[in-house]
Every structure is written in structure tokens, then in C-alpha cells.
CSV table of C-alpha atoms in Angstrom, one decimal:
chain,number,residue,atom,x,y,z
A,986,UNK,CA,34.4,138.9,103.0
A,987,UNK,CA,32.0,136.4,104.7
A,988,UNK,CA,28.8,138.2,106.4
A,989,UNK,CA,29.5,137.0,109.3
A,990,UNK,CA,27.1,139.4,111.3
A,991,UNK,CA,24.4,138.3,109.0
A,992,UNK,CA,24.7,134.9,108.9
A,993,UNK,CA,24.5,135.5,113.0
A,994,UNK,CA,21.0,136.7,112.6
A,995,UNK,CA,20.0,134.6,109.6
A,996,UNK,CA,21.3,131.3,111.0
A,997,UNK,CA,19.0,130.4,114.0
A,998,UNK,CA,16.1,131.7,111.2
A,999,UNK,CA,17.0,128.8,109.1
A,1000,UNK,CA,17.2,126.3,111.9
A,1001,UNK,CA,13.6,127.6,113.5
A,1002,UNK,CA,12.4,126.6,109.8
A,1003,UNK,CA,14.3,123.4,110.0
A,1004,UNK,CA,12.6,121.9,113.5
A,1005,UNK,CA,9.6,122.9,111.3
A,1006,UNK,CA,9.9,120.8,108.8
A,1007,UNK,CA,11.2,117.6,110.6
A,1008,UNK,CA,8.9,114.5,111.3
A,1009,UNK,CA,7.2,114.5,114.8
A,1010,UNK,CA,7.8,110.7,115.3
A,1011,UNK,CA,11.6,111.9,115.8
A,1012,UNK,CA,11.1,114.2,118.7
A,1013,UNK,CA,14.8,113.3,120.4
A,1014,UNK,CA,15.7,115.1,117.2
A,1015,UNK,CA,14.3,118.3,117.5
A,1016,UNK,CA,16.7,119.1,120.8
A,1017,UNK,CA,19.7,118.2,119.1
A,1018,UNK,CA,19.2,120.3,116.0
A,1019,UNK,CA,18.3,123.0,118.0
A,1020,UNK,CA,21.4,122.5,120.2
A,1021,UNK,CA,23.4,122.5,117.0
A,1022,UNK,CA,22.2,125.5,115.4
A,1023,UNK,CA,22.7,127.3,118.8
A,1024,UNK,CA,26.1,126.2,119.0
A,1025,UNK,CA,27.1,126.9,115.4
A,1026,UNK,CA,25.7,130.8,116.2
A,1027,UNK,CA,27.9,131.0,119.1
A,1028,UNK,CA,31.0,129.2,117.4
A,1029,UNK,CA,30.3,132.9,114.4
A,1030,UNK,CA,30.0,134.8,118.0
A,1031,UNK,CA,33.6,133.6,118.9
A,1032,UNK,CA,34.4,134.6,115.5
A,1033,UNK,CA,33.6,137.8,115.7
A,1034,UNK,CA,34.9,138.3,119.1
A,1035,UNK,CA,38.4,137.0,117.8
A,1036,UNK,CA,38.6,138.9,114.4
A,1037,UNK,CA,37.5,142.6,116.5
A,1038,UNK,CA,40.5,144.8,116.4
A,1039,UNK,CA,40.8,146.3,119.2
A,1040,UNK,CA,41.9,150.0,119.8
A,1041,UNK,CA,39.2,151.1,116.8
A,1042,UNK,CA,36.0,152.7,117.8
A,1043,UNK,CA,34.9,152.3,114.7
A,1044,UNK,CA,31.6,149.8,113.6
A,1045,UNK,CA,33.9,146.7,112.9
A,1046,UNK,CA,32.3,143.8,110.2
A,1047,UNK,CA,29.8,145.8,108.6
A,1048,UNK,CA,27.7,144.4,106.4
A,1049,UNK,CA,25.0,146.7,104.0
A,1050,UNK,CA,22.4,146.6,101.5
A,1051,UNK,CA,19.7,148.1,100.8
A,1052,UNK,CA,16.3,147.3,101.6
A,1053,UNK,CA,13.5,149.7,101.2
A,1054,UNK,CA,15.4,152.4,99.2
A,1055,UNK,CA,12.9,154.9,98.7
A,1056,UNK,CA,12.7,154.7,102.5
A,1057,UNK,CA,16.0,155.1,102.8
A,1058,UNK,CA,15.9,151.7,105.0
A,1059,UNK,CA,19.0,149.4,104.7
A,1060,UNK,CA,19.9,146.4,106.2
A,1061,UNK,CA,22.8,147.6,107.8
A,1062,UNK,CA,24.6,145.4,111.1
A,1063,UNK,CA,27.9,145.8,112.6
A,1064,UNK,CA,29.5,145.3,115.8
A,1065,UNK,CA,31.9,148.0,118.2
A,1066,UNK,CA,33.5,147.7,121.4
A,1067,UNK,CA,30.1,148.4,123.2
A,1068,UNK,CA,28.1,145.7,121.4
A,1069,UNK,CA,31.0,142.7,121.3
A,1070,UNK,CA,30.7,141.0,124.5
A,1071,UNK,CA,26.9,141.4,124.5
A,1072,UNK,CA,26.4,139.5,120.9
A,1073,UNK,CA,29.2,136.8,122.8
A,1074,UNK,CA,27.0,136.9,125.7
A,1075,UNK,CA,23.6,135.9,123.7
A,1076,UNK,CA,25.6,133.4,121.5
A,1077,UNK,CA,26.7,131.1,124.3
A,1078,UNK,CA,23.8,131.7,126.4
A,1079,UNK,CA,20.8,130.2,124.1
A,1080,UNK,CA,23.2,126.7,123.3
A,1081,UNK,CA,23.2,126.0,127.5
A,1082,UNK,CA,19.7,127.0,127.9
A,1083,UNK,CA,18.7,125.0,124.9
A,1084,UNK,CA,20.4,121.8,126.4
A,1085,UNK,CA,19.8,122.3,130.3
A,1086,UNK,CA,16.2,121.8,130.2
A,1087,UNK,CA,13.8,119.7,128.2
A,1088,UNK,CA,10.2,120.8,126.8
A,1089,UNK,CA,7.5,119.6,128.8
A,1090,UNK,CA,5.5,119.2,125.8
A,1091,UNK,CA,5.5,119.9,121.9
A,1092,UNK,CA,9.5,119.7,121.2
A,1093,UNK,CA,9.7,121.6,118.0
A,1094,UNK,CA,7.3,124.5,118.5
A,1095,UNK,CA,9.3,125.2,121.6
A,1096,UNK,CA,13.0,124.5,120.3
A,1097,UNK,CA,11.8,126.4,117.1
A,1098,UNK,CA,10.8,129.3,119.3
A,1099,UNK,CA,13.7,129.5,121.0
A,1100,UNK,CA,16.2,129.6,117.5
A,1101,UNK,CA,13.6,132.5,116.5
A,1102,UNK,CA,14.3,134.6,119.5
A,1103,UNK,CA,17.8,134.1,119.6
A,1104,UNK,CA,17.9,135.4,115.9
A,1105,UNK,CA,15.6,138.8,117.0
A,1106,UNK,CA,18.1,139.4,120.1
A,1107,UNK,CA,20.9,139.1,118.2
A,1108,UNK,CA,19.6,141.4,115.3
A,1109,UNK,CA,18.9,144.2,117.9
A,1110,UNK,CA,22.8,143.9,119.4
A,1111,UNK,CA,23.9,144.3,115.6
A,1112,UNK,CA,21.3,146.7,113.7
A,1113,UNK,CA,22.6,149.9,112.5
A,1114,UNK,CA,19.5,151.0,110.7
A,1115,UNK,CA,17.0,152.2,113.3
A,1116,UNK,CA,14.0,150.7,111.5
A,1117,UNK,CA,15.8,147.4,111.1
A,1118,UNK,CA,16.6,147.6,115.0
A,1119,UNK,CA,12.6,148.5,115.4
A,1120,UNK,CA,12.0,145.3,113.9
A,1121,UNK,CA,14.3,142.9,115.8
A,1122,UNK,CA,13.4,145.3,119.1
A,1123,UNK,CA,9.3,143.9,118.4
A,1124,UNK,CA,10.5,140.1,117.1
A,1125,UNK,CA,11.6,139.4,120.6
A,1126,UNK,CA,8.2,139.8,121.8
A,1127,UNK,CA,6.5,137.4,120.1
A,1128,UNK,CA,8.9,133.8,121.1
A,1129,UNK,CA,8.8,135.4,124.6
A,1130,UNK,CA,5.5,135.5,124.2
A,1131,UNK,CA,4.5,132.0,123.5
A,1132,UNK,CA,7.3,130.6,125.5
A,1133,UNK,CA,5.9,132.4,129.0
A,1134,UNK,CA,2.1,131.6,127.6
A,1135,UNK,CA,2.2,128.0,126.2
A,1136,UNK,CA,5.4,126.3,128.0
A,1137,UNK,CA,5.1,128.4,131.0
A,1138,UNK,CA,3.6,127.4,134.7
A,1139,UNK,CA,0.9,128.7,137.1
A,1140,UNK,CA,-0.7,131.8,135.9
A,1141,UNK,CA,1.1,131.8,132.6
A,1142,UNK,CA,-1.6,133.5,130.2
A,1143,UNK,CA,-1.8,135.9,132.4
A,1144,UNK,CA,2.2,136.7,132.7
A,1145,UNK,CA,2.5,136.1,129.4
A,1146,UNK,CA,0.0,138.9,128.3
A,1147,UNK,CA,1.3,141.7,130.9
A,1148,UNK,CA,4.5,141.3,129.7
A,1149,UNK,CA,3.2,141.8,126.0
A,1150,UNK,CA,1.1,145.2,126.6
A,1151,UNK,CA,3.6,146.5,128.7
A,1152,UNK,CA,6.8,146.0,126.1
A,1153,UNK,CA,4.2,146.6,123.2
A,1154,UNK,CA,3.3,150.0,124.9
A,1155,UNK,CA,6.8,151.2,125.0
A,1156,UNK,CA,7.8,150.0,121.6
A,1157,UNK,CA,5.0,152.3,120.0
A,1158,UNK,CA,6.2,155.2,121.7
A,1159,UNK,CA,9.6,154.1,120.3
A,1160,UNK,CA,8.4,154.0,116.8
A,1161,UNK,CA,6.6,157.6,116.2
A,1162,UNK,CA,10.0,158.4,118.2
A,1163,UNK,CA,12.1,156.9,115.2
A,1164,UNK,CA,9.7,158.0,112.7
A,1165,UNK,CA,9.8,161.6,114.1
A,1166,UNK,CA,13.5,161.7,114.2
A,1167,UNK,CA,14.4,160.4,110.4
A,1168,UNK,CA,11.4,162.6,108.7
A,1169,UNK,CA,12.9,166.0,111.0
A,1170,UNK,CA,15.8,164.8,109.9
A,1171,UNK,CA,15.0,165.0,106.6
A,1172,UNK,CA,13.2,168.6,106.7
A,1173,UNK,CA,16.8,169.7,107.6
A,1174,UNK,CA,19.4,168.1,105.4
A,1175,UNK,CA,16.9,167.1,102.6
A,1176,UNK,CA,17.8,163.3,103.3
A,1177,UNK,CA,15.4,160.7,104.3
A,1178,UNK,CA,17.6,157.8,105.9
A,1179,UNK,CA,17.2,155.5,109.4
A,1180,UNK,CA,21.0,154.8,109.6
A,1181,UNK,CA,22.2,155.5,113.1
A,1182,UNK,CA,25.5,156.6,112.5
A,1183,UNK,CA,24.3,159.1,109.7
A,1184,UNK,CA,21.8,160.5,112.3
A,1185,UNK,CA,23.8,160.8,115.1
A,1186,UNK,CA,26.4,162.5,113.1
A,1187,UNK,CA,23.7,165.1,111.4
A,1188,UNK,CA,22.4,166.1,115.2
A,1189,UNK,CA,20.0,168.3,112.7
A,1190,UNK,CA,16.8,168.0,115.4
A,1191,UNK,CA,16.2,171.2,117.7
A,1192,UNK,CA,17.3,170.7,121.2
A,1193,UNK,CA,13.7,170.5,122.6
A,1194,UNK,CA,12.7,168.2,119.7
A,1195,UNK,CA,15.2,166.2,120.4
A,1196,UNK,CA,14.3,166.4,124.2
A,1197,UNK,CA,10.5,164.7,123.3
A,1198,UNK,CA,12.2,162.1,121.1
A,1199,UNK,CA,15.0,160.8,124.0
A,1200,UNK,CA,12.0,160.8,126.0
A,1201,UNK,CA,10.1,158.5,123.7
A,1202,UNK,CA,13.2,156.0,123.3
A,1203,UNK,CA,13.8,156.1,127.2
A,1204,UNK,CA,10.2,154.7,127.8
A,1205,UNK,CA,10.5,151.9,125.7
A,1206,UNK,CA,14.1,150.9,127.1
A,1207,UNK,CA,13.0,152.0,130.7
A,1208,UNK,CA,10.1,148.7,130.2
A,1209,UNK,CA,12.5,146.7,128.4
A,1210,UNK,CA,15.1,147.1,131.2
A,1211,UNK,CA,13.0,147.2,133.4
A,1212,UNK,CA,13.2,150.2,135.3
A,1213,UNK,CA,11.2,151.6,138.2
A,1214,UNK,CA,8.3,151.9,138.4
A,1215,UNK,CA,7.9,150.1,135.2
A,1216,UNK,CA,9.1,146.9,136.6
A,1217,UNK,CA,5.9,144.9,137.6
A,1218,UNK,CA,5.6,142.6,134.7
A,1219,UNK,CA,9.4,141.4,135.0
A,1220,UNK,CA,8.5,139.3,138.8
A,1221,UNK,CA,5.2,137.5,137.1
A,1222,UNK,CA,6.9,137.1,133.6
A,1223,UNK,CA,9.9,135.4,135.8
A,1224,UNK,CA,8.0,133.4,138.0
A,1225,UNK,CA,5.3,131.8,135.3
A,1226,UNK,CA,7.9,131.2,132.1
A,1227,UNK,CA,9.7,128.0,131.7
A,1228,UNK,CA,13.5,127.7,133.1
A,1229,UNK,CA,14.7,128.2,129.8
A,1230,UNK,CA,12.4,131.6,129.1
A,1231,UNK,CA,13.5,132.8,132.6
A,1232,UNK,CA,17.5,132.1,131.7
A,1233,UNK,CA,17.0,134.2,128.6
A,1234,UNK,CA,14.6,136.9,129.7
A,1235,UNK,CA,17.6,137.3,132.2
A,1236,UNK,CA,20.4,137.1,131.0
A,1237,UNK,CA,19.6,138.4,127.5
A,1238,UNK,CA,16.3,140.7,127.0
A,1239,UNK,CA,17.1,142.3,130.0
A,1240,UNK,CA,20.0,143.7,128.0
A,1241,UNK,CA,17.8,144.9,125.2
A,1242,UNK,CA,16.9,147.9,127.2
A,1243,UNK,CA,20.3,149.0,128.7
A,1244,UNK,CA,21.9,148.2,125.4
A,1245,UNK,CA,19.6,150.8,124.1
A,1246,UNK,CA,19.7,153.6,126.5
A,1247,UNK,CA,23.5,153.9,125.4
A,1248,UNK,CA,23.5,153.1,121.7
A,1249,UNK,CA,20.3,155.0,121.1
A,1250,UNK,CA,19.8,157.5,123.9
A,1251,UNK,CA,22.9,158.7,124.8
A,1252,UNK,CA,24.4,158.5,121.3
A,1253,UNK,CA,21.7,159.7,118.8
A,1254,UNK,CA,20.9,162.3,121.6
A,1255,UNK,CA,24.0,163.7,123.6
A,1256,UNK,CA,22.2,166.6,124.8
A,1257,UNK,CA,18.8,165.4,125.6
A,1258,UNK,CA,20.9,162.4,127.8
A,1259,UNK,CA,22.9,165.2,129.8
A,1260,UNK,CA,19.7,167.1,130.1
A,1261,UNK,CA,17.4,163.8,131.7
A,1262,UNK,CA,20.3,162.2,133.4
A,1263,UNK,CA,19.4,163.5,137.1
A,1264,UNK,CA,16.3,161.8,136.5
A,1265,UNK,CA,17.3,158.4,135.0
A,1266,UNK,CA,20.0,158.3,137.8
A,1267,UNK,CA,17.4,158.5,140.6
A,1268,UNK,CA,14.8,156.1,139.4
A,1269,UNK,CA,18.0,154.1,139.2
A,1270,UNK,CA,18.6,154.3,142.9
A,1271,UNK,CA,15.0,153.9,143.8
A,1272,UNK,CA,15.6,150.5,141.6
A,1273,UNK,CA,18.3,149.1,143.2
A,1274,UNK,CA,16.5,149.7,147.3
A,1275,UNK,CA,13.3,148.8,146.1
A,1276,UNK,CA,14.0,145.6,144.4
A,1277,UNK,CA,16.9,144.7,147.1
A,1278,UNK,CA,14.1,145.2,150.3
A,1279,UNK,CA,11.6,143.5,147.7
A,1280,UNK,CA,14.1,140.5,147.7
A,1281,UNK,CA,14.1,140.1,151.2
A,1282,UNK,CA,10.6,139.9,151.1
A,1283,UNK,CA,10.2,136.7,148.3
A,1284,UNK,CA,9.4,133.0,149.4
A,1285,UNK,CA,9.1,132.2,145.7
A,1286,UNK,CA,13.0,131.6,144.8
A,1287,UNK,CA,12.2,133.1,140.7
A,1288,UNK,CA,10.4,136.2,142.2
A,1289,UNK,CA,13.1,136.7,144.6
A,1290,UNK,CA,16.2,136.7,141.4
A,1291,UNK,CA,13.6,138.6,139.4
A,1292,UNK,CA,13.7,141.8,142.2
A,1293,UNK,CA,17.5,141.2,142.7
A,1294,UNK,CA,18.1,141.9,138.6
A,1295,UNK,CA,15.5,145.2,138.9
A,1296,UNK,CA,18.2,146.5,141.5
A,1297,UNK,CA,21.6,145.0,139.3
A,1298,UNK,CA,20.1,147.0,136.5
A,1299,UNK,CA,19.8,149.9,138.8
A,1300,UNK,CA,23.3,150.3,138.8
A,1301,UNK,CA,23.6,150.0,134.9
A,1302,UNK,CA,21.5,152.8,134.2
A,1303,UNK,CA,23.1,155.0,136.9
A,1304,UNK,CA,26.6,153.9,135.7
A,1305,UNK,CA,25.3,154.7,131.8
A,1306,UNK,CA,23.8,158.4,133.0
A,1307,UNK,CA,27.0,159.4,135.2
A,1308,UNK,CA,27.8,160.0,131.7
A,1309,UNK,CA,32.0,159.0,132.2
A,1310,UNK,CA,34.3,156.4,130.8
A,1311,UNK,CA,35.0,154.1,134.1
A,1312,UNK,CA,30.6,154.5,134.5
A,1313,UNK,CA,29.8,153.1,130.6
A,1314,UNK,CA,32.7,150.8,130.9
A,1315,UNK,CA,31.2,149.7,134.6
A,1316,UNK,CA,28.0,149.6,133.2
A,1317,UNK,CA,28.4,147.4,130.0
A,1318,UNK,CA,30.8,145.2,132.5
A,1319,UNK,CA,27.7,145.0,134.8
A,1320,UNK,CA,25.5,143.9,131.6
A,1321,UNK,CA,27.6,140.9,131.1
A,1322,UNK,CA,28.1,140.4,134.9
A,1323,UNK,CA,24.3,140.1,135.4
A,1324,UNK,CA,24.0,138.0,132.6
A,1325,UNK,CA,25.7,135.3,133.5
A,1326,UNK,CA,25.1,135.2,137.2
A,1327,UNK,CA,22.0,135.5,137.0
A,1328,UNK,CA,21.0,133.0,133.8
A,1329,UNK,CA,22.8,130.9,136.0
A,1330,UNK,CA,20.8,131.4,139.1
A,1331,UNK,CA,17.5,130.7,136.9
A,1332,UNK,CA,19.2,127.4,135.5
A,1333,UNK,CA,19.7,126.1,139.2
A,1334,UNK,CA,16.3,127.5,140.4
A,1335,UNK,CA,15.0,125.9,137.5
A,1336,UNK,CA,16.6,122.5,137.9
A,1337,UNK,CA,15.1,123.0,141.9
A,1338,UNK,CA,11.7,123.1,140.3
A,1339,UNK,CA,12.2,120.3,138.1
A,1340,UNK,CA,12.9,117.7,140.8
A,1341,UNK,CA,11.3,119.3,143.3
């Protein structure tokens, strides 16, 4: 009966607002609370991953209320097979990148930025509301943000704000997207609700209609991811943030896109993913030759990881489009796979540039 998946989302909220309040003549203290508050949120993530049964296909550990009821917004999170290993993933990520590195410089903003992105990452694994998932889909932007523009190195204002317009961009096509789907939606069945499940189940949008709104969803992921050609912020965003943005936006964020091809594109729209497969499959290919030769090519060991993930997340949106069981199960695999290889990479580049 505990809300386990809330308290996921709600916990590093708390902790951000903790760091806040803390005394600056105890800055030793604002990594260890941090570090705590991180570890707590992946001890519920273990949770979770050892109370999922397995064998159910089913949203396991849902937890609902309402929230904007004329709206027909809830607050609605839960957790299936597909988004398990990726909420395990972010929970034991943030604690190692939290305690690996040290802030250059003002402790608690940075620590408290960290707890608040972990929270909006986490929120977006879990939402099943589509305006809630809107929500934690635009929070991640803002830590990032800060992180890449005020912690960050060389041309770090400049990374910081490509990396803004281009996810910003995306997400607005996202949103008339969402709001387009739930208000058709509504001109059909006469019910005005954002809950995925309820959507996907209704399929009430024409197959055109619901051709324009896949394609509004697959821009913003296709940034998020990134995917080519919309790659180009990814290298400078990499290369500028601080080792601890760089393990994150890796091994996490990354994910925020290929998460949502399958749990939004391909599920709320079955026919319009068929229909734009062919395409989504050959920008993947072009990804994974253009950012291996672009490797090659790096003398700047961040820029050169950065290029490798555009091609590893080539093959995850080719293995989501084939559109079988062993290519979503290879391509979820390859989600977790990347993110821990390469969050680790970042972590040793990272401690390179330290002591270097």
C-alpha cells in the first residue's frame, strides 16, 4: 500500500529543498545529504525491481489521483516490464555520479540541481498521464540546464543554450501533439482524459490524424535521443558540462527519448509507427556510420564518447522500428547497455580531466 513510485519522484524533491535550507558554513554537508537522498531513491528502485512480478504485462504499482479533474489530468505513475530496468538504471546512476566528483564551486546549488533532475527523469520513466509525462519530459531541461551553463567548462553558455532551444523546440511540437490527441480524442468518445493507457486503448484518431501526431512525438524524442541529423547539440552539451552532467546526460536523458519512441510512439500509435518505420530505421543507420567515422575523427576524448552514443542509439531506434520481440527486447537491453558503459566512460574521462 506504500506509494512507492511516488515517493521515487517526490523524494529527491524533498532533498533538493533540504540542501536549500542547510547553512553554507557546512559545505562538506551538502555532498553527503545529497549522496543520501540519492541512495535512499535507488534503495525504493531495488524495491520496486524486487516486488515486479514477472510474467504480467500489466502496469505493476500504480498509484492515482486526480489532479486537474475538469482536465481530466491525474497524477497517474506505474512501472511494466519496459520501464523496470530503466527506473533501476536512473536510481543507481545519480548516487555514483553524485559521490565521484566534487563541485568546483557552490555545493548546494549544484547537489540541489542534481536531486531535482533525478526527480524529473524518474517522473518521465513512471508517468502514465501524458500531461504529467509533458511535465517531467520539460523539468529535465532546466537542472541540465544550469548544470552544463554554471558548473560546466569552456564554452559552457553557449552549450548550455543549444541544448535548451533544441530540446525546447521538440517538446513544443510534443505538446500541441498531446493536446491534439486528448481533445480528438474527446470529439469521438465524448471523454476528455490524458491517460495513456485509456488512449491507446480508444485508438479513436483517424489514421492520417494520427499520422501528423506520431510525427509530432517522433521530433521531440528524435532531439531527445538524439537522432540524426538532430544530433549537433549532444557533442558540445558533452564536451562543456561537468563530469557529473555528462554521466547523466549519458547514461540517463539519453534514454528519455528512446523510452519515448516505444511507450509513446509505437504504443499510442501502432499504425502511424508501422507506417514511418522505413524512415526511423534509416536515419538510424545513417546514425550509427556517421557518428562511428565522426569518432575516429575526435582528439577531444568527451566529443569522441559523445559521437560513439549517437551511433549506440542508432541501433536502439532501428531495433525499436523492426517492430519484433527479439528487436524491442534488443533495444531496451541496448538502453541499459549504453547506460552504463558509457556513464562509466564519462566518469573515467572525467576523472582524466580532473587530474589532468
Amino acid at each position: 500500500s506504500f506509494p512507492v513510485l511516488s515517493a521515487l519522484v517526490i523524494l529527491p524533491v524533498l532533498g533538493a529543498l533540504l540542501l536549500l535550507v542547510l547553512p553554507k558554513s557546512r559545505p562538506e554537508h551538502f555532498k553527503q545529504v545529497a549522496f543520501l537522498v540519492s541512495g535512499a531513491t535507488a534503495g525504493l528502485a531495488v524495491w520496486v525491481l524486487t516486488d515486479f512480478q514477472t510474467g504480467s504485462a500489466d502496469f505493476q504499482l500504480v498509484d492515482t489521483h486526480s489532479w486537474i479533474e475538469s482536465l481530466g489530468i491525474s497524477w497517474t505513475l506505474g512501472v511494466d516490464g519496459i520501464s523496470l530496468w530503466l527506473v533501476v538504471l536512473t536510481g543507481l546512476i545519480f548516487p555514483m555520479a553524485i559521490i565521484a566528483m566534487d563541485a568546483e564551486h557552490d555545493p548546494k546549488a549544484y547537489f540541489a540541481w542534481l536531486l531535482v533532475l533525478e526527480a524529473g527523469c524518474m517522473g518521465v520513466f513512471l508517468a502514465l498521464d501524458l500531461f504529467a509525462f509533458f511535465v517531467f519530459f520539460e523539468i529535465v531541461l532546466i537542472p541540465m540546464y544550469f548544470l552544463i551553463g554554471k558548473w560546466g567548462h569552456g564554452e559552457r553558455a553557449y552549450a548550455a543554450t543549444k541544448f535548451f532551444i533544441y530540446t525546447m523546440f521538440g517538446s513544443a511540437l510534443m505538446l500541441v501533439g498531446i493536446l491534439s490527441l486528448a481533445f480528438l480524442n474527446e470529439a469521438e468518445t465524448g471523454v476528455l482524459t490524458f491517460n495513456l493507457v485509456e488512449l491507446a486503448e480508444s485508438q479513436a484518431i483517424a489514421t492520417t490524424t494520427a499520422r501528423w501526431i506520431f510525427l509530432s512525438f517522433a521530433l521531440a524524442f528524435a532531439v531527445k535521443v538524439p537522432l540524426f541529423p538532430f544530433h549537433t547539440w549532444l557533442p558540445d552539451a558533452h564536451t562543456n558540462a561537468p563530469t557529473a552532467g555528462s554521466v547523466i546526460l549519458a547514461a540517463v536523458m539519453l534514454k528519455l527519448g528512446t523510452y519515448g519512441f516505444l511507450r509513446f510512439g509505437v504504443y499510442l500509435f501502432p499504425e502511424a509507427a508501422v507506417w514511418f518505420a522505413p524512415a526511423l530505421v534509416t536515419l538510424g543507420t545513417i546514425g550509427i556510420i556517421y557518428g562511428a567515422i565522426a569518432a575516429t575523427m575526435q582528439r577531444d576524448l568527451k566529443r569522441l564518447v559523445a559521437y560513439s552514443s549517437v551511433a549506440h542509439l542508432g541501433f536502439i531506434v532501428i531495433g525499436t522500428f523492426s517492430l519484433n520481440t527479439e528487436g524491442i527486447e534488443g533495444g531496451i537491453l541496448q538502453m541499459v547497455n549504453h547506460g552504463l558503459s558509457t556513464g562509466a566512460l564519462f566518469l573515467l574521462v572525467g576523472w582524466i580531466y580532473d587530474r589532468r
